[in-house]
mmCIF file with all atom_site columns, C-alpha atoms in Angstrom:
data_model
loop_
_atom_site.group_PDB
_atom_site.id
_atom_site.type_symbol
_atom_site.label_atom_id
_atom_site.label_alt_id
_atom_site.label_comp_id
_atom_site.label_asym_id
_atom_site.label_entity_id
_atom_site.label_seq_id
_atom_site.pdbx_PDB_ins_code
_atom_site.Cartn_x
_atom_site.Cartn_y
_atom_site.Cartn_z
_atom_site.occupancy
_atom_site.B_iso_or_equiv
_atom_site.pdbx_formal_charge
_atom_site.auth_seq_id
_atom_site.auth_comp_id
_atom_site.auth_asym_id
_atom_site.auth_atom_id
_atom_site.pdbx_PDB_model_num
ATOM 1   C CA . MET A 1 1   ? 8.535   -11.525 -4.556  1.00 0.00 ? 116 MET A CA 1
ATOM 2   C CA . LEU A 1 2   ? 5.899   -8.927  -3.671  1.00 0.00 ? 117 LEU A CA 1
ATOM 3   C CA . ARG A 1 3   ? 7.793   -5.906  -2.275  1.00 0.00 ? 118 ARG A CA 1
ATOM 4   C CA . MET A 1 4   ? 7.022   -2.450  -1.011  1.00 0.00 ? 119 MET A CA 1
ATOM 5   C CA . SER A 1 5   ? 8.910   0.627   0.150   1.00 0.00 ? 120 SER A CA 1
ATOM 6   C CA . PHE A 1 6   ? 7.913   4.108   1.347   1.00 0.00 ? 121 PHE A CA 1
ATOM 7   C CA . MET A 1 7   ? 9.440   6.757   -0.834  1.00 0.00 ? 122 MET A CA 1
ATOM 8   C CA . PRO A 1 8   ? 9.254   10.044  1.158   1.00 0.00 ? 123 PRO A CA 1
ATOM 9   C CA . SER A 1 9   ? 9.040   13.362  -0.613  1.00 0.00 ? 124 SER A CA 1
ATOM 10  C CA . ASP A 1 10  ? 8.103   16.906  0.301   1.00 0.00 ? 125 ASP A CA 1
ATOM 11  C CA . PHE A 1 11  ? 5.556   16.987  -2.539  1.00 0.00 ? 126 PHE A CA 1
ATOM 12  C CA . HIS A 1 12  ? 4.354   13.454  -3.568  1.00 0.00 ? 127 HIS A CA 1
ATOM 13  C CA . PRO A 1 13  ? 5.332   10.817  -1.063  1.00 0.00 ? 128 PRO A CA 1
ATOM 14  C CA . ILE A 1 14  ? 4.268   7.259   -2.142  1.00 0.00 ? 129 ILE A CA 1
ATOM 15  C CA . LEU A 1 15  ? 4.232   3.747   -0.921  1.00 0.00 ? 130 LEU A CA 1
ATOM 16  C CA . LEU A 1 16  ? 5.436   1.771   -3.953  1.00 0.00 ? 131 LEU A CA 1
ATOM 17  C CA . VAL A 1 17  ? 4.252   -1.832  -4.173  1.00 0.00 ? 132 VAL A CA 1
ATOM 18  C CA . LEU A 1 18  ? 5.744   -3.983  -6.961  1.00 0.00 ? 133 LEU A CA 1
ATOM 19  C CA . GLY A 1 19  ? 5.185   -7.571  -8.077  1.00 0.00 ? 134 GLY A CA 1
ATOM 20  C CA . HIS A 1 20  ? 3.973   -9.987  -10.694 1.00 0.00 ? 135 HIS A CA 1
ATOM 21  C CA . ALA A 1 21  ? 0.259   -10.713 -11.147 1.00 0.00 ? 136 ALA A CA 1
ATOM 22  C CA . GLU A 1 22  ? 0.108   -13.708 -8.787  1.00 0.00 ? 137 GLU A CA 1
ATOM 23  C CA . GLU A 1 23  ? 2.107   -11.730 -6.191  1.00 0.00 ? 138 GLU A CA 1
ATOM 24  C CA . LEU A 1 24  ? -0.276  -8.712  -6.347  1.00 0.00 ? 139 LEU A CA 1
ATOM 25  C CA . LEU A 1 25  ? -3.037  -11.111 -5.395  1.00 0.00 ? 140 LEU A CA 1
ATOM 26  C CA . VAL A 1 26  ? -1.358  -11.459 -2.030  1.00 0.00 ? 141 VAL A CA 1
ATOM 27  C CA . LEU A 1 27  ? -1.997  -7.745  -1.382  1.00 0.00 ? 142 LEU A CA 1
ATOM 28  C CA . ALA A 1 28  ? -5.534  -8.013  -2.805  1.00 0.00 ? 143 ALA A CA 1
ATOM 29  C CA . ASN A 1 29  ? -6.170  -10.957 -0.415  1.00 0.00 ? 144 ASN A CA 1
ATOM 30  C CA . ALA A 1 30  ? -4.678  -9.079  2.544   1.00 0.00 ? 145 ALA A CA 1
ATOM 31  C CA . LEU A 1 31  ? -6.982  -6.075  1.860   1.00 0.00 ? 146 LEU A CA 1
ATOM 32  C CA . GLY A 1 32  ? -9.890  -8.444  1.426   1.00 0.00 ? 147 GLY A CA 1
ATOM 33  C CA . LYS A 1 33  ? -9.079  -10.115 4.719   1.00 0.00 ? 148 LYS A CA 1
ATOM 34  C CA . PHE A 1 34  ? -8.930  -6.794  6.449   1.00 0.00 ? 149 PHE A CA 1
ATOM 35  C CA . ALA A 1 35  ? -12.255 -5.752  4.866   1.00 0.00 ? 150 ALA A CA 1
ATOM 36  C CA . GLU A 1 36  ? -13.837 -8.869  6.356   1.00 0.00 ? 151 GLU A CA 1
ATOM 37  C CA . GLN A 1 37  ? -12.229 -8.952  9.766   1.00 0.00 ? 152 GLN A CA 1
ATOM 38  C CA . GLY A 1 38  ? -11.502 -5.244  10.551  1.00 0.00 ? 153 GLY A CA 1
ATOM 39  C CA . GLY A 1 39  ? -9.347  -4.330  13.519  1.00 0.00 ? 154 GLY A CA 1
ATOM 40  C CA . GLN A 1 40  ? -5.616  -4.166  12.611  1.00 0.00 ? 155 GLN A CA 1
ATOM 41  C CA . LEU A 1 41  ? -3.520  -6.056  10.115  1.00 0.00 ? 156 LEU A CA 1
ATOM 42  C CA . VAL A 1 42  ? 0.147   -5.651  9.342   1.00 0.00 ? 157 VAL A CA 1
ATOM 43  C CA . LEU A 1 43  ? 0.900   -6.003  5.611   1.00 0.00 ? 158 LEU A CA 1
ATOM 44  C CA . ASN A 1 44  ? 4.395   -7.219  6.291   1.00 0.00 ? 159 ASN A CA 1
ATOM 45  C CA . ASP A 1 45  ? 2.967   -10.196 8.167   1.00 0.00 ? 160 ASP A CA 1
ATOM 46  C CA . GLU A 1 46  ? 0.696   -11.072 5.182   1.00 0.00 ? 161 GLU A CA 1
ATOM 47  C CA . GLY A 1 47  ? 3.494   -11.576 2.592   1.00 0.00 ? 162 GLY A CA 1
ATOM 48  C CA . VAL A 1 48  ? 4.306   -8.007  1.501   1.00 0.00 ? 163 VAL A CA 1
ATOM 49  C CA . HIS A 1 49  ? 8.061   -7.835  1.891   1.00 0.00 ? 164 HIS A CA 1
ATOM 50  C CA . SER A 1 50  ? 10.108  -4.778  2.846   1.00 0.00 ? 165 SER A CA 1
ATOM 51  C CA . THR A 1 51  ? 13.553  -4.210  4.286   1.00 0.00 ? 166 THR A CA 1
ATOM 52  C CA . ASP A 1 52  ? 12.726  -0.697  5.475   1.00 0.00 ? 167 ASP A CA 1
ATOM 53  C CA . THR A 1 53  ? 8.944   -0.120  5.627   1.00 0.00 ? 168 THR A CA 1
ATOM 54  C CA . ARG A 1 54  ? 6.229   -1.408  7.907   1.00 0.00 ? 169 ARG A CA 1
ATOM 55  C CA . VAL A 1 55  ? 2.548   -0.782  7.108   1.00 0.00 ? 170 VAL A CA 1
ATOM 56  C CA . THR A 1 56  ? -0.268  -1.374  9.600   1.00 0.00 ? 171 THR A CA 1
ATOM 57  C CA . LEU A 1 57  ? -3.869  -1.264  8.415   1.00 0.00 ? 172 LEU A CA 1
ATOM 58  C CA . GLN A 1 58  ? -6.185  0.164   11.032  1.00 0.00 ? 173 GLN A CA 1
ATOM 59  C CA . GLN A 1 59  ? -9.976  0.118   10.853  1.00 0.00 ? 174 GLN A CA 1
ATOM 60  C CA . SER A 1 60  ? -11.405 3.637   10.855  1.00 0.00 ? 175 SER A CA 1
ATOM 61  C CA . ASP A 1 61  ? -14.848 5.136   10.882  1.00 0.00 ? 176 ASP A CA 1
ATOM 62  C CA . PRO A 1 62  ? -15.172 8.096   8.465   1.00 0.00 ? 177 PRO A CA 1
ATOM 63  C CA . ASP A 1 63  ? -17.970 9.577   10.586  1.00 0.00 ? 178 ASP A CA 1
ATOM 64  C CA . ALA A 1 64  ? -15.837 9.615   13.705  1.00 0.00 ? 179 ALA A CA 1
ATOM 65  C CA . GLY A 1 65  ? -13.646 12.385  12.377  1.00 0.00 ? 180 GLY A CA 1
ATOM 66  C CA . GLU A 1 66  ? -10.496 10.204  12.069  1.00 0.00 ? 181 GLU A CA 1
ATOM 67  C CA . LYS A 1 67  ? -7.876  11.124  9.574   1.00 0.00 ? 182 LYS A CA 1
ATOM 68  C CA . LEU A 1 68  ? -8.268  8.545   6.794   1.00 0.00 ? 183 LEU A CA 1
ATOM 69  C CA . GLY A 1 69  ? -5.492  7.315   4.515   1.00 0.00 ? 184 GLY A CA 1
ATOM 70  C CA . LEU A 1 70  ? -1.844  6.364   4.789   1.00 0.00 ? 185 LEU A CA 1
ATOM 71  C CA . TRP A 1 71  ? 0.333   8.365   7.177   1.00 0.00 ? 186 TRP A CA 1
ATOM 72  C CA . GLN A 1 72  ? 3.701   8.144   8.823   1.00 0.00 ? 187 GLN A CA 1
ATOM 73  C CA . THR A 1 73  ? 3.536   7.271   12.483  1.00 0.00 ? 188 THR A CA 1
ATOM 74  C CA . SER A 1 74  ? 6.087   10.070  13.221  1.00 0.00 ? 189 SER A CA 1
ATOM 75  C CA . PRO A 1 75  ? 8.226   12.414  11.139  1.00 0.00 ? 190 PRO A CA 1
ATOM 76  C CA . ARG A 1 76  ? 11.039  10.600  9.233   1.00 0.00 ? 191 ARG A CA 1
ATOM 77  C CA . SER A 1 77  ? 9.561   7.267   10.301  1.00 0.00 ? 192 SER A CA 1
ATOM 78  C CA . MET A 1 78  ? 9.325   4.313   7.868   1.00 0.00 ? 193 MET A CA 1
ATOM 79  C CA . ASP A 1 79  ? 6.409   2.926   9.981   1.00 0.00 ? 194 ASP A CA 1
ATOM 80  C CA . LEU A 1 80  ? 3.151   3.802   8.347   1.00 0.00 ? 195 LEU A CA 1
ATOM 81  C CA . THR A 1 81  ? -0.504  3.531   9.493   1.00 0.00 ? 196 THR A CA 1
ATOM 82  C CA . TRP A 1 82  ? -3.155  3.063   6.832   1.00 0.00 ? 197 TRP A CA 1
ATOM 83  C CA . ARG A 1 83  ? -6.472  4.130   8.365   1.00 0.00 ? 198 ARG A CA 1
ATOM 84  C CA . LEU A 1 84  ? -9.312  2.668   6.235   1.00 0.00 ? 199 LEU A CA 1
ATOM 85  C CA . PRO A 1 85  ? -13.002 2.177   6.467   1.00 0.00 ? 200 PRO A CA 1
ATOM 86  C CA . LEU A 1 86  ? -13.820 -1.492  5.692   1.00 0.00 ? 201 LEU A CA 1
ATOM 87  C CA . ALA A 1 87  ? -15.666 -0.469  2.513   1.00 0.00 ? 202 ALA A CA 1
ATOM 88  C CA . TYR A 1 88  ? -12.483 1.287   1.214   1.00 0.00 ? 203 TYR A CA 1
ATOM 89  C CA . ALA A 1 89  ? -10.444 -1.852  1.944   1.00 0.00 ? 204 ALA A CA 1
ATOM 90  C CA . ARG A 1 90  ? -12.832 -3.902  -0.158  1.00 0.00 ? 205 ARG A CA 1
ATOM 91  C CA . ILE A 1 91  ? -12.688 -1.370  -3.023  1.00 0.00 ? 206 ILE A CA 1
ATOM 92  C CA . PHE A 1 92  ? -8.887  -1.314  -2.890  1.00 0.00 ? 207 PHE A CA 1
ATOM 93  C CA . SER A 1 93  ? -8.735  -5.121  -2.807  1.00 0.00 ? 208 SER A CA 1
ATOM 94  C CA . ASP A 1 94  ? -10.927 -5.248  -5.947  1.00 0.00 ? 209 ASP A CA 1
ATOM 95  C CA . GLU A 1 95  ? -8.723  -2.632  -7.723  1.00 0.00 ? 210 GLU A CA 1
ATOM 96  C CA . VAL A 1 96  ? -5.541  -4.610  -7.037  1.00 0.00 ? 211 VAL A CA 1
ATOM 97  C CA . ALA A 1 97  ? -7.183  -7.914  -8.036  1.00 0.00 ? 212 ALA A CA 1
ATOM 98  C CA . ASN A 1 98  ? -8.382  -6.323  -11.289 1.00 0.00 ? 213 ASN A CA 1
ATOM 99  C CA . LEU A 1 99  ? -4.868  -5.088  -11.996 1.00 0.00 ? 214 LEU A CA 1
ATOM 100 C CA . ALA A 1 100 ? -3.450  -8.548  -11.255 1.00 0.00 ? 215 ALA A CA 1
ATOM 101 C CA . ASN A 1 101 ? -6.093  -10.365 -13.410 1.00 0.00 ? 216 ASN A CA 1
ATOM 102 C CA . ALA A 1 102 ? -6.077  -7.999  -16.336 1.00 0.00 ? 217 ALA A CA 1
ATOM 103 C CA . GLY A 1 103 ? -3.460  -10.003 -18.211 1.00 0.00 ? 218 GLY A CA 1
ATOM 104 C CA . GLU A 1 104 ? -1.615  -6.864  -19.280 1.00 0.00 ? 219 GLU A CA 1
ATOM 105 C CA . PRO A 1 105 ? 2.281   -6.938  -19.265 1.00 0.00 ? 220 PRO A CA 1
ATOM 106 C CA . ALA A 1 106 ? 2.389   -3.579  -17.376 1.00 0.00 ? 221 ALA A CA 1
ATOM 107 C CA . GLY A 1 107 ? 0.051   -1.286  -15.505 1.00 0.00 ? 222 GLY A CA 1
ATOM 108 C CA . SER A 1 108 ? -0.633  0.323   -12.148 1.00 0.00 ? 223 SER A CA 1
ATOM 109 C CA . THR A 1 109 ? -3.289  1.552   -9.873  1.00 0.00 ? 224 THR A CA 1
ATOM 110 C CA . THR A 1 110 ? -3.193  4.230   -7.187  1.00 0.00 ? 225 THR A CA 1
ATOM 111 C CA . LEU A 1 111 ? -4.969  3.653   -3.893  1.00 0.00 ? 226 LEU A CA 1
ATOM 112 C CA . GLU A 1 112 ? -5.924  6.788   -1.899  1.00 0.00 ? 227 GLU A CA 1
ATOM 113 C CA . CYS A 1 113 ? -8.661  8.170   0.330   1.00 0.00 ? 228 CYS A CA 1
ATOM 114 C CA . ASP A 1 114 ? -8.497  11.624  -1.320  1.00 0.00 ? 229 ASP A CA 1
ATOM 115 C CA . ARG A 1 115 ? -7.198  13.389  1.851   1.00 0.00 ? 230 ARG A CA 1
ATOM 116 C CA . LEU A 1 116 ? -4.858  16.344  1.530   1.00 0.00 ? 231 LEU A CA 1
ATOM 117 C CA . GLY A 1 117 ? -1.289  15.266  2.317   1.00 0.00 ? 232 GLY A CA 1
ATOM 118 C CA . GLU A 1 118 ? -1.911  11.588  2.543   1.00 0.00 ? 233 GLU A CA 1
ATOM 119 C CA . ILE A 1 119 ? 0.655   9.135   1.234   1.00 0.00 ? 234 ILE A CA 1
ATOM 120 C CA . ARG A 1 120 ? -0.594  7.505   -1.991  1.00 0.00 ? 235 ARG A CA 1
ATOM 121 C CA . VAL A 1 121 ? -0.197  3.767   -2.528  1.00 0.00 ? 236 VAL A CA 1
ATOM 122 C CA . LYS A 1 122 ? 1.050   2.984   -6.086  1.00 0.00 ? 237 LYS A CA 1
ATOM 123 C CA . VAL A 1 123 ? 0.649   -0.707  -6.981  1.00 0.00 ? 238 VAL A CA 1
ATOM 124 C CA . SER A 1 124 ? 2.532   -1.603  -10.103 1.00 0.00 ? 239 SER A CA 1
ATOM 125 C CA . ILE A 1 125 ? 3.105   -4.587  -12.364 1.00 0.00 ? 240 ILE A CA 1
ATOM 126 C CA . GLY A 1 126 ? 5.748   -4.665  -15.112 1.00 0.00 ? 241 GLY A CA 1
ATOM 127 C CA . GLU A 1 127 ? 6.760   -0.960  -14.884 1.00 0.00 ? 242 GLU A CA 1
ATOM 128 C CA . TRP A 1 128 ? 9.924   -1.368  -12.864 1.00 0.00 ? 243 TRP A CA 1
ATOM 129 C CA . GLU A 1 129 ? 13.024  -3.481  -13.086 1.00 0.00 ? 244 GLU A CA 1
ATOM 130 C CA . GLU A 1 130 ? 12.681  -6.922  -11.589 1.00 0.00 ? 245 GLU A CA 1
ATOM 131 C CA . ASN A 1 131 ? 15.003  -6.300  -8.635  1.00 0.00 ? 246 ASN A CA 1
ATOM 132 C CA . TYR A 1 132 ? 13.890  -2.711  -7.819  1.00 0.00 ? 247 TYR A CA 1
ATOM 133 C CA . LEU A 1 133 ? 13.128  -2.304  -4.087  1.00 0.00 ? 248 LEU A CA 1
ATOM 134 C CA . THR A 1 134 ? 15.492  -5.139  -3.197  1.00 0.00 ? 249 THR A CA 1
ATOM 135 C CA . ASP A 1 135 ? 18.617  -4.788  -1.066  1.00 0.00 ? 250 ASP A CA 1
ATOM 136 C CA . GLY A 1 136 ? 20.853  -5.745  -3.999  1.00 0.00 ? 251 GLY A CA 1
ATOM 137 C CA . PHE A 1 137 ? 19.491  -2.827  -6.060  1.00 0.00 ? 252 PHE A CA 1
ATOM 138 C CA . ARG A 1 138 ? 19.912  -0.175  -3.394  1.00 0.00 ? 253 ARG A CA 1
#
């Protein structure tokens, strides 16, 4: 099962996304769909499972002065908004697909817009225990 969870931290908060190769393609496809359609897209509705985190992709224009990247909707919230230009979503989709299709037993990629303070998205395959980020593990 493709799963994600926000891991808050004062220094390096991340959204951790874990799964097998075929599961990571679900995320790659969701990012690709968003890159084509724009607007808004909720990752949880696209097959990325979480018991505590909700991530909404929101189309953003870098020239409009909007704050790009992944951010909490409010302090201490587990609801996150990922503001992306469509071109970034396409690049991120390709990065995740490359990771999934590499055939390696383990690896990861970090998705970010290079904004100070943004939450980085770490997508990983084979680096964590199978049931990490599930209710039974917590």
